XYZ file of C-alpha atoms in Angstrom:
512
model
C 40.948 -62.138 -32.165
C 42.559 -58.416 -31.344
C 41.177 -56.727 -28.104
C 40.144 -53.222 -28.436
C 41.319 -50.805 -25.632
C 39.526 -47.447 -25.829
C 42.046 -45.079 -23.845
C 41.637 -41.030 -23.540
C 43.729 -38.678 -25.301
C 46.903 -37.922 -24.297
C 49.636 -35.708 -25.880
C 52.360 -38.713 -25.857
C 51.675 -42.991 -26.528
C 52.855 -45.281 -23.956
C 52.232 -49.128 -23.615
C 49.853 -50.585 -22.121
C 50.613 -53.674 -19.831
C 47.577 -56.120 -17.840
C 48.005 -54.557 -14.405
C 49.181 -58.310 -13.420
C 51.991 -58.431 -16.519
C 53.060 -55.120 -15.159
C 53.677 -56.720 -11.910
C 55.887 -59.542 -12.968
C 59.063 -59.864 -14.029
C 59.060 -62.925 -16.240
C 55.963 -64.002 -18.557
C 54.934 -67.752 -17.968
C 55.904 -70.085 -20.823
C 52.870 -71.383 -22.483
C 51.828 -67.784 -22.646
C 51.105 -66.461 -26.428
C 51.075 -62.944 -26.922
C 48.011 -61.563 -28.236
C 48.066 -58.420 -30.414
C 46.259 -55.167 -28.815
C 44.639 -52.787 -30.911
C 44.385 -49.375 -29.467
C 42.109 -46.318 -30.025
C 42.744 -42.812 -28.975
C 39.250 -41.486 -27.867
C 38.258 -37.278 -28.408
C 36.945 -36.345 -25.396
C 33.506 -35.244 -26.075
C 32.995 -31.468 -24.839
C 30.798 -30.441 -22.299
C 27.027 -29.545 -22.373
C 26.874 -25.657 -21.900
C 24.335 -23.815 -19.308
C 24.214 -20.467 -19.927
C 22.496 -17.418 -17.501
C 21.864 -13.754 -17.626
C 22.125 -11.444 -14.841
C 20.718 -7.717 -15.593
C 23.161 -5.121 -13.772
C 21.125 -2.353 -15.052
C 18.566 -1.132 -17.591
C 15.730 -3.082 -15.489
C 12.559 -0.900 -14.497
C 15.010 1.945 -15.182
C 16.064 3.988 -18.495
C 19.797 4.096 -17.390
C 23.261 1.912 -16.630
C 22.895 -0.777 -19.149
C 24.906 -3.912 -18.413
C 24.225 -7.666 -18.839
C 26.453 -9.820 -17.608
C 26.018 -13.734 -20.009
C 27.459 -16.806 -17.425
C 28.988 -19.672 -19.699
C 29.609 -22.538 -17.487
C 30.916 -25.646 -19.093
C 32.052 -28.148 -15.915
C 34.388 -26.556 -14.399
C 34.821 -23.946 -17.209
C 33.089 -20.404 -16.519
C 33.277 -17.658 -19.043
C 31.602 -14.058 -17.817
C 31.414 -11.824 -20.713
C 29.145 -8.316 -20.429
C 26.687 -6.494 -23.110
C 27.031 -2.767 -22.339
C 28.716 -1.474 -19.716
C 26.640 1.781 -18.808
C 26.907 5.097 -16.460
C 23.715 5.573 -14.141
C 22.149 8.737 -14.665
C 19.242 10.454 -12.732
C 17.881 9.890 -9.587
C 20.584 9.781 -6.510
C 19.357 6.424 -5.722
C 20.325 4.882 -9.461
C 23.324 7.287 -9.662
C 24.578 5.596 -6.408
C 24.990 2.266 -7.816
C 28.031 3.129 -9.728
C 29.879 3.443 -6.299
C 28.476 0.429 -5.720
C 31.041 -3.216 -6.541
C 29.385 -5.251 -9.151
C 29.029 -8.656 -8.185
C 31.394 -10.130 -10.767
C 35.161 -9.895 -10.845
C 36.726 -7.620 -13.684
C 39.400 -9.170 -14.120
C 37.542 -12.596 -15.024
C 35.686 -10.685 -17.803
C 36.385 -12.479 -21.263
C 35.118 -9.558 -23.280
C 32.903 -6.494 -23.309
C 30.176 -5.918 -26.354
C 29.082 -2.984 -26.717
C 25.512 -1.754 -28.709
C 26.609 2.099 -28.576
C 28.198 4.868 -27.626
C 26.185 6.585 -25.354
C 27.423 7.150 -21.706
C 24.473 4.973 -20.110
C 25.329 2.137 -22.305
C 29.291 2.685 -22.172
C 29.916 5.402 -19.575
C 31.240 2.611 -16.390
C 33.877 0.968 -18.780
C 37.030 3.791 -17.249
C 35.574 1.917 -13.712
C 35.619 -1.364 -15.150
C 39.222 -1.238 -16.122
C 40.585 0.645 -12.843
C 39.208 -2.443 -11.070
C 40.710 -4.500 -13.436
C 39.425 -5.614 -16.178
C 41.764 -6.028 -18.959
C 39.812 -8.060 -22.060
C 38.652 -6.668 -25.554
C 35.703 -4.339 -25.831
C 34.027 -5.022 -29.318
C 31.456 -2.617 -31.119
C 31.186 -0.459 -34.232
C 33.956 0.861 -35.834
C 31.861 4.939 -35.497
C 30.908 3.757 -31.634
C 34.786 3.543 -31.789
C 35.698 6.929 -32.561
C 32.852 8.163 -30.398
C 34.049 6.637 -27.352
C 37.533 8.722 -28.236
C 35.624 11.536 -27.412
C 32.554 10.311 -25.118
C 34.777 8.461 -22.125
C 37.844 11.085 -21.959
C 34.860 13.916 -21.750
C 32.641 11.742 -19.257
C 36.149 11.758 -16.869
C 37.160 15.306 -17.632
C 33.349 16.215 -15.995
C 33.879 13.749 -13.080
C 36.555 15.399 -11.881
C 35.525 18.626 -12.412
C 32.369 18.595 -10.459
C 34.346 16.708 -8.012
C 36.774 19.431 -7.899
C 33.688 22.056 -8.065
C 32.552 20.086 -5.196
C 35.317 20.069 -3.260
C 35.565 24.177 -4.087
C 32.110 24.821 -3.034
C 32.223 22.621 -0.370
C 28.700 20.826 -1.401
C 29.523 17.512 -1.069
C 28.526 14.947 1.446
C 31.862 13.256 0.450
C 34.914 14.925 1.820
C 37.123 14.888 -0.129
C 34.583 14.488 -3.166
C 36.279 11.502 -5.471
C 35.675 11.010 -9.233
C 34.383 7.517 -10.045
C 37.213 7.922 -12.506
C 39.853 9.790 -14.191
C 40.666 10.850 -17.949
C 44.139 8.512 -17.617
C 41.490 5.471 -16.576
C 39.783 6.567 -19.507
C 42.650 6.524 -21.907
C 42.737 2.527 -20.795
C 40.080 1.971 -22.083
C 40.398 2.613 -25.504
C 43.804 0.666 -25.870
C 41.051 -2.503 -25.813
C 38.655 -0.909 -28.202
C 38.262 -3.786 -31.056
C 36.143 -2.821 -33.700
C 34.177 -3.517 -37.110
C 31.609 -2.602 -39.153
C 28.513 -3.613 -39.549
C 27.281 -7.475 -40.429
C 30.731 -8.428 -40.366
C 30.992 -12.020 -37.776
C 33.221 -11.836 -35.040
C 34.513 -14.290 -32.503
C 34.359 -12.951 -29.087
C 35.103 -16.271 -27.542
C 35.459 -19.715 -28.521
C 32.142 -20.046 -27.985
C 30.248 -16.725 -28.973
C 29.945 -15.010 -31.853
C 28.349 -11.781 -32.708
C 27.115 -9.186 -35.707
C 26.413 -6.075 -35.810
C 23.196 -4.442 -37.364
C 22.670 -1.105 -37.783
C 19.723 0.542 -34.691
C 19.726 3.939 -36.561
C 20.263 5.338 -32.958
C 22.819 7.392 -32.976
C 26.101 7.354 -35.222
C 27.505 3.474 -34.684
C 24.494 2.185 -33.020
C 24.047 -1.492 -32.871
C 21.598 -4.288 -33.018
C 24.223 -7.279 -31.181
C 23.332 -10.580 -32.750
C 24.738 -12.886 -30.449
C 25.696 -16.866 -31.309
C 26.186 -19.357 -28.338
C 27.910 -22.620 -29.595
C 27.037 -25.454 -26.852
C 28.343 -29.087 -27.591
C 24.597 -30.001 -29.195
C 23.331 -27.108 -30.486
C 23.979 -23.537 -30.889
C 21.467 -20.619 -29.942
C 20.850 -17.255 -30.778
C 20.324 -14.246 -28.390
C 19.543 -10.766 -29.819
C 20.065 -7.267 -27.868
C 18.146 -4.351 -29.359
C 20.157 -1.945 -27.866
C 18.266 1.372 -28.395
C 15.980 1.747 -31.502
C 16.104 4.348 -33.466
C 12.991 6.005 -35.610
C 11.482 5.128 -38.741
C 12.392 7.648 -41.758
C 14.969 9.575 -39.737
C 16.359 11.918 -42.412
C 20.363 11.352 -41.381
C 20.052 8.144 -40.039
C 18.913 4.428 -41.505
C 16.162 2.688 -40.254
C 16.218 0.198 -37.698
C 17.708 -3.140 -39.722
C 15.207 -5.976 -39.228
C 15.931 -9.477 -37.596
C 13.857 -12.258 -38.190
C 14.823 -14.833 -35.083
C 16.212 -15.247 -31.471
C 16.264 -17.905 -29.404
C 16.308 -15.355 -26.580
C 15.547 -11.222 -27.309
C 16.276 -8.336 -24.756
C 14.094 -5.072 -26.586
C 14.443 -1.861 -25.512
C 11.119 0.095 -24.131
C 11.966 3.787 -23.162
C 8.787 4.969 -25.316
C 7.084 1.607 -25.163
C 3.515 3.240 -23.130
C 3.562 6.089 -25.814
C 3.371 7.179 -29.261
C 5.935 10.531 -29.819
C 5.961 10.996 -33.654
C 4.394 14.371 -35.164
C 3.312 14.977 -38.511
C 5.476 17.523 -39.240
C 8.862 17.928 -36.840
C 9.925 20.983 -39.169
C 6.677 22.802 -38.834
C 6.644 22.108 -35.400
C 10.840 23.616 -35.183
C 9.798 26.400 -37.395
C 7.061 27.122 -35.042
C 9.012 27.313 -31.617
C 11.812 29.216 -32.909
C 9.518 32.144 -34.376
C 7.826 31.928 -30.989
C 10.692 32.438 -29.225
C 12.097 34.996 -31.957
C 8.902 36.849 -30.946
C 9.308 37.128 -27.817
C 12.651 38.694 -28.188
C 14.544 36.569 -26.127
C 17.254 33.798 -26.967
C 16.432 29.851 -27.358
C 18.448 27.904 -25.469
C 17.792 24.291 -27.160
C 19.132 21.469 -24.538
C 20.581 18.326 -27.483
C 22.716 15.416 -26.819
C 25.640 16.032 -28.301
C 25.436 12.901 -30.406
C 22.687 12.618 -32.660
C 20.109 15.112 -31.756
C 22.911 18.119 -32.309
C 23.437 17.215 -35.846
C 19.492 16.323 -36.576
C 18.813 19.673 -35.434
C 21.347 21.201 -37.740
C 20.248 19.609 -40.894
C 16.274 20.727 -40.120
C 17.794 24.524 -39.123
C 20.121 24.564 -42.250
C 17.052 23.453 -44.297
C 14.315 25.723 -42.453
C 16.075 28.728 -43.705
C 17.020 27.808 -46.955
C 12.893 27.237 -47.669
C 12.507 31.110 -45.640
C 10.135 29.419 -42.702
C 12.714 31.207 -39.798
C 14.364 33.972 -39.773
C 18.664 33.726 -40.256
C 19.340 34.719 -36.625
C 22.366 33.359 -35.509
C 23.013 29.845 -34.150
C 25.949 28.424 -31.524
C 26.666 25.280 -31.206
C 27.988 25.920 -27.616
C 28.975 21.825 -26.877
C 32.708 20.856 -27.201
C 32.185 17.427 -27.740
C 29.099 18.271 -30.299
C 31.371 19.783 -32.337
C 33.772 17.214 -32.301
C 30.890 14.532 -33.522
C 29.431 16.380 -36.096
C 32.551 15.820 -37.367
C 32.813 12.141 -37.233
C 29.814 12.007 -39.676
C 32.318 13.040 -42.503
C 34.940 9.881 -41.303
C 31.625 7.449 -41.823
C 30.134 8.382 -44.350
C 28.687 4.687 -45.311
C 26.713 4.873 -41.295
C 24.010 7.768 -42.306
C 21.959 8.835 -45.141
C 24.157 11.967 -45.861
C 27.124 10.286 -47.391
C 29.370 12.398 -47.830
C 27.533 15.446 -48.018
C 28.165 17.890 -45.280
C 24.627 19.307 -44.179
C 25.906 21.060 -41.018
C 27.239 24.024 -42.377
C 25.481 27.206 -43.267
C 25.633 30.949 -42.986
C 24.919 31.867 -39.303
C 26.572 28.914 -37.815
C 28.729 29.409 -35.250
C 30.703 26.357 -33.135
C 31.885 27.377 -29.953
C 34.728 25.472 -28.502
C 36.676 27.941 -26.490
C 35.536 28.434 -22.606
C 35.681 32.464 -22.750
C 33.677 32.314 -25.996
C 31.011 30.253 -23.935
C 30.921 32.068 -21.164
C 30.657 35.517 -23.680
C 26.861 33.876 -25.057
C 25.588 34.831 -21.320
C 25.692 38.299 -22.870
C 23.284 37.496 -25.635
C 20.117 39.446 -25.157
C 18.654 37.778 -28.492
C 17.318 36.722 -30.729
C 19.650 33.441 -31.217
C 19.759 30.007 -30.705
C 21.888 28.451 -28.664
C 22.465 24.255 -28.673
C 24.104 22.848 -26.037
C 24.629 19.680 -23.560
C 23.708 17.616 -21.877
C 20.139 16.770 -23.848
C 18.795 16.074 -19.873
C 20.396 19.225 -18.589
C 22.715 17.065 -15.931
C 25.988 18.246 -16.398
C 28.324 20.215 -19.377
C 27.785 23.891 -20.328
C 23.782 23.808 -20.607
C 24.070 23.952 -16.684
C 25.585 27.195 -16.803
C 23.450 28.687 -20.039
C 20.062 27.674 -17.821
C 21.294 29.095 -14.602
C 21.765 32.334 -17.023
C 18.969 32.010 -19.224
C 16.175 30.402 -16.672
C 15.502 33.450 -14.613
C 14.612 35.613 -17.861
C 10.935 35.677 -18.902
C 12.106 36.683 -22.560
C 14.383 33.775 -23.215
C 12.991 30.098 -24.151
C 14.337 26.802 -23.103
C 13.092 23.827 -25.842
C 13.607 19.958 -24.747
C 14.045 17.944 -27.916
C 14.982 14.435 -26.018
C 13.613 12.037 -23.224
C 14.217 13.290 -19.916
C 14.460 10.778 -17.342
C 13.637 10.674 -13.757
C 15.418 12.781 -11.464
C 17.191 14.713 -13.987
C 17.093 18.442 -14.557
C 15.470 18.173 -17.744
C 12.727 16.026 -16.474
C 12.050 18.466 -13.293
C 11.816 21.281 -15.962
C 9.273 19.221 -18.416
C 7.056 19.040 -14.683
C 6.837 22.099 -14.682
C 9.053 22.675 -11.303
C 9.538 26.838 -10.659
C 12.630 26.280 -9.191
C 15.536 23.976 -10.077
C 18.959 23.537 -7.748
C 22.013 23.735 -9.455
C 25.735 24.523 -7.919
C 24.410 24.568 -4.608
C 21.660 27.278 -5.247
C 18.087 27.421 -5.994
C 17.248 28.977 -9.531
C 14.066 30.355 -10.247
C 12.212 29.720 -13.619
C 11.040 32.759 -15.377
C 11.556 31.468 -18.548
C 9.553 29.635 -21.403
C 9.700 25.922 -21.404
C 8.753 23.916 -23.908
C 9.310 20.548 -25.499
C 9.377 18.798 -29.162
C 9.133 14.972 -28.606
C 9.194 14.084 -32.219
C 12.884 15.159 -32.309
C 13.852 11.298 -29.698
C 16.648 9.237 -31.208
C 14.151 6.437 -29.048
C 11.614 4.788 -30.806
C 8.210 5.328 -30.145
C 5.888 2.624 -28.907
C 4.236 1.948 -32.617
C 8.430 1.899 -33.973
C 9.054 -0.573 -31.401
C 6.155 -2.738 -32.106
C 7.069 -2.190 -35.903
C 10.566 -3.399 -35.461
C 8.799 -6.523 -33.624
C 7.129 -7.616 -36.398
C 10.042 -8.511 -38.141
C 10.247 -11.925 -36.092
C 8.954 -14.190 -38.342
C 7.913 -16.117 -34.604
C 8.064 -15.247 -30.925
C 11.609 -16.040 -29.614
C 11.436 -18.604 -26.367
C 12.378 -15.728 -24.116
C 11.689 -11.992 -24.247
C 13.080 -10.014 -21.875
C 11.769 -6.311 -22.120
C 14.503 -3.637 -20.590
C 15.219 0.061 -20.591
C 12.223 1.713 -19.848
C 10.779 2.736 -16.430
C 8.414 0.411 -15.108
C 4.992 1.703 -16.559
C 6.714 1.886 -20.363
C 8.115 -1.644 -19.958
C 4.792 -3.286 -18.563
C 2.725 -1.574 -21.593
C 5.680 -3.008 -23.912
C 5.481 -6.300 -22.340
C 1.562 -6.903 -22.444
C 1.487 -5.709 -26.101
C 3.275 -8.506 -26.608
C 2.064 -11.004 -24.746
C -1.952 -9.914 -25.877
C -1.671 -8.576 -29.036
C 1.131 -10.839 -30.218
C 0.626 -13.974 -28.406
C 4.351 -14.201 -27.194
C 4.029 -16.623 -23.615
C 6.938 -15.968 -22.134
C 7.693 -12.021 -21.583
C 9.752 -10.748 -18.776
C 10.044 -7.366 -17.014
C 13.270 -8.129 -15.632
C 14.125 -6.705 -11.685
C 17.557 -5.200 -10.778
C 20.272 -7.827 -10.218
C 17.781 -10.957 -11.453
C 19.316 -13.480 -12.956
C 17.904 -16.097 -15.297
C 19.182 -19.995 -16.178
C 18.317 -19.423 -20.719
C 19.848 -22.542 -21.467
C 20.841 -26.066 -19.892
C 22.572 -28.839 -21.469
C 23.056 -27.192 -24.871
C-alpha cells in the first residue's frame, strides 16, 4: 500500500528520506522499499479583516480622505478614497499641517471620486512626504486635476508670499503646504478611465466608476474587496449631484453595498426652487436696477458653466437685459473648456452653450484688475464659489463697500469661510489684513448647489433594493448628517447608521 505525504509548495522537488534513513548510512537487509506517493499542497490564502479610518469629511463638509486597512497575516495593504484640502474654519484648515497617521510611502493606491480641491486638494502633500503609488479616477477628473492642483499650489505660495510681504502671518517665514513642482508629481501617477469600466487597484480590490452628476468627472466609487471566502462590496457616494441638472446627468443609481459611505452636505434641508431661471432673471434685473455691477461668487468648476448656459439662454428668451458679462476666473476659463474634450460626461454633447454676444473671459491679471473700474451695470463671475481665496477676494474688497453693486452666492458656503460670514449677514469681513465694510447687496440663490438636496439624497437612497450592513453618513456638518442619518434609520428602517467622528476607525469585515 503507497503512503501519502502531503508536503507544502515549494518552487524546486527534493526527496524525502524517514528522518532515521536520513541518518544512516547503510539500509538493513530485510528492508523492502516501499513506494511514496507525494502531493504538492496550495497553500490556502488567508482570511482578510478589513477597517476604515475617516481622516476627514466627519461632522465636517471639508478634507475628504478614507484610509481602507487590508490585513491578511502578516500582509497589510493601506489604500485611501479621496485625498482632500481642509477648507474653512482655522481649526479644520490646521489639520493639513498636521502628519496623518499612516505612512505615504506604504500607500498601495489613491481613488479618487472627484476633482474638487476638498476631495483631491492634499495629494501635492501626499507625494512630498512620499507617497509614490497610482491615483485612479475619471478620465475628465483627470484633466481637471491638470488644472485644479498646479492652481491650488500657485495660490499657496502666493498668499504665503503675500504673507510674508504683509507681514500677517503668525508663521515666520510663512511656508506653502506645497509647491506647483510637488504638484506636477502628482499627475505623473494620474491613472485614469471612464466610466463603468472595472479596474484592479490591487490584487484584492476592484473598483467602477458611476457617474454623481457633480461636477465634470464626478464619481460614484464602487468598490470590490476579494477575501479568501467571500468578496464584499463597499460604495462611496462621493458628492451627489441634482436631479434634472440641465448640463449634467443625473445621479446613476446603485442597487447594493455591503458597506455605503453617503454624502450629507444638504441632508437637514430641501434647496430646490421651482424656477432657478426666474429666480436668475430676477436678481440680475434687481441688481441692473440698482445701477451697480453683480459680482456673482461660482466655483470655477461646475457652477461657472451652469451659470453660463442659464445667462446665454435668459437673453436669448429677452428676460435680462444684454449687459456685459466677465468671466474673471483663470482656471474657469480653462474648464469650460474641458466640456468640449468630454463631450460623452454632460448633456451638451458637443454643443458649445458658453458662448454668446457679451461674453467676455478674462485671463490676463491687468485686464482683472481693469473690472475694479466698472461702475455698471455688468456681471462679473469669479472664484472661489466660498469667497476664500483667487480673484473674488480682490473684486469684494472693491465691490463690498459700494451700496450700488450686488454680491449673489450661488453655492454652499461652509463654516468659517468668507462666503458663509457674508450669507450671516456679518457688516464687516477681514481680508489682507484689513477690515472691509459691507455696503453692498447680498444675496443668495440656493437652487444653483452642485450638492444634492436632502429629498435628492433620500431619492438616490431608494435605489438600494435593501439597507447595506453598514451606513456610514459623511460630509455634512453635524446637524445635516444627524437629520440624514435618522431619516434613515426611522423612515427607512436601516439598523445600523453611523455619524462617523474625526480619526474613528471601524473593523467592516473579519475573516472574509
Amino acid at each position: 500500500m503507497n503512503r501519502i505525504v502531503r508536503l507544502p509548495s515549494v518552487p524546486f522537488p527534493f526527496v524525502w528520506l524517514p528522518k532515521s534513513s536520513a541518518q544512516s548510512t547503510t539500509r538493513p537487509a530485510a528492508a523492502t522499499a516501499q513506494p511514496i506517493a507525494v502531493e504538492w499542497a496550495t497553500a490556502e490564502p488567508l482570511p482578510l479583516d478589513v477597517s476604515l479610518t475617516f481622516l476627514g469629511a466627519a461632522h465636517c463638509v471639508t478634507g475628504s480622505k478614507y484610509v481602507l486597512t487590508l490585513d491578511r497575516g502578516r500582509n497589510r495593504q493601506q489604500l485611501l478614497v479621496d485625498c482632500g484640502l481642509f477648507q474653512g474654519l482655522q481649526e479644520l484648515r490646521q489639520r493639513n499641517h498636521e502628519p496623518l497617521p499612516l505612512v505615504a510611502a506604504d500607500l498601495e493606491a489613491v481613488v479618487l471620486t472627484h476633482a474638487h480641491i476638498d476631495h483631491s486638494g492634499y495629494l501635492p502633500k501626499l507625494v512630498k512626504d512620499g507617497f509614490q503609488g497610482p491615483i485612479f479616477c475619471t478620465d475628465a477628473t483627470a484633466d481637471l486635476l491638470r488644472i485644479l492642483l498646479l492652481d491650488s499650489a500657485k495660490l499657496q505660495e502666493e498668499e504665503a508670499a503675500f504673507a510674508n510681504a504683509e507681514g500677517y502671518s503668525k508663521h515666520h517665514p510663512a511656508e506653502p503646504l506645497y509647491t506647483v513642482a510637488d504638484a506636477e508629481q502628482v499627475l505623473a501617477l494620474l491613472e485614469s478611465a471612464p466610466y463603468n469600466q472595472t479596474l484592479q487597484v490591487t490584487d484584492q480590490v476592484q473598483v467602477i466608476f458611476r457617474d454623481a452628476g457633480h461636477i465634470l468627472g464626478s464619481a460614484i466609487v464602487e468598490m470590490t474587496l476579494q477575501g479568501a471566502r467571500q468578496s464584499k462590496k463597499l460604495v462611496f457616494s462621493g458628492d451627489l449631484g441634482r436631479y434634472n441638472n440641465p448640463v449634467l446627468f443625473d445621479p446613476t443609481p446603485v442597487k447594493e453595498a455591503d458597506v455605503l459611505l453617503v454624502e450629507s452636505t444638504y441632508g437637514d434641508r430641501n434647496t430646490r426652487i421651482e424656477d432657478p431661471e426666474a429666480e436668475l432673471a430676477r436678481l440680475i434685473n434687481e441688481a441692473v436696477e440698482r445701477g451697480g455691477v453683480l459680482l456673482i461668487a461660482a466655483f470655477a468648476v461646475g457652477r461657472t458653466q451652469t451659470l453660463l448656459y442659464y445667462l446665454k439662454k435668459l437673453r436669448q428668451e429677452g428676460r435680462v437685459p444684454q449687459i456685459p458679462v466677465y468671466v474673471d476666473s483663470p482656471m474657469g476659463i480653462r474648464v469650460t473648456s474641458l466640456f468640449r474634450q468630454h463631450p460623452t460626461a454632460h448633456r451638451l454633447g458637443l454643443n458649445n452653450p458658453f458662448d454668446f454676444s457679451g461674453l467676455h473671459f478674462v485671463s490676463d491679471q491687468q485686464q482683472s484688475k481693469a473690472l475694479n473700474r466698472l461702475t455698471g451695470p455688468a456681471i462679473i463671475i469669479s472664484a472661489s464659489g466660498m469667497c476664500t481665496g483667487g480673484r473674488i477676494v480682490h473684486h469684494l474688497h472693491n465691490r463690498l463697500p459700494r451700496p450700488q453693486d450686488t454680491l449673489l452666492l450661488v453655492g454652499y458656503q461652509a463654516e468659517g469661510t468668507r462666503g458663509r460670514s457674508l450669507q450671516d449677514g456679518e457688516k464687516q469681513i477681514k481680508m489682507f489684513g484689513e477690515w472691509v465694510p459691507v455696503r453692498c447687496h447680498v444675496t443668495e440663490l440656493d437652487g444653483f448647489s452642485a450638492h444634492a438636496d436632502r429629498s435628492e439624497l433620500l431619492r438616490w437612497l431608494r435605489g438600494f433594493s435593501q439597507a447595506p450592513k453598514r451606513t456610514f453618513v459623511v460630509h455634512g456638518e453635524p446637524l445635516a448628517a444627524e437629520s440624514l442619518a435618522q431619516a434613515l434609520r426611522h423612515d427607512r428602517g436601516w439598523s445600523s447608521v453611523i455619524v462617523p467622528e474625526y480619526l474613528e476607525s471601524d473593523v467592516l469585515f473579519t475573516g472574509i
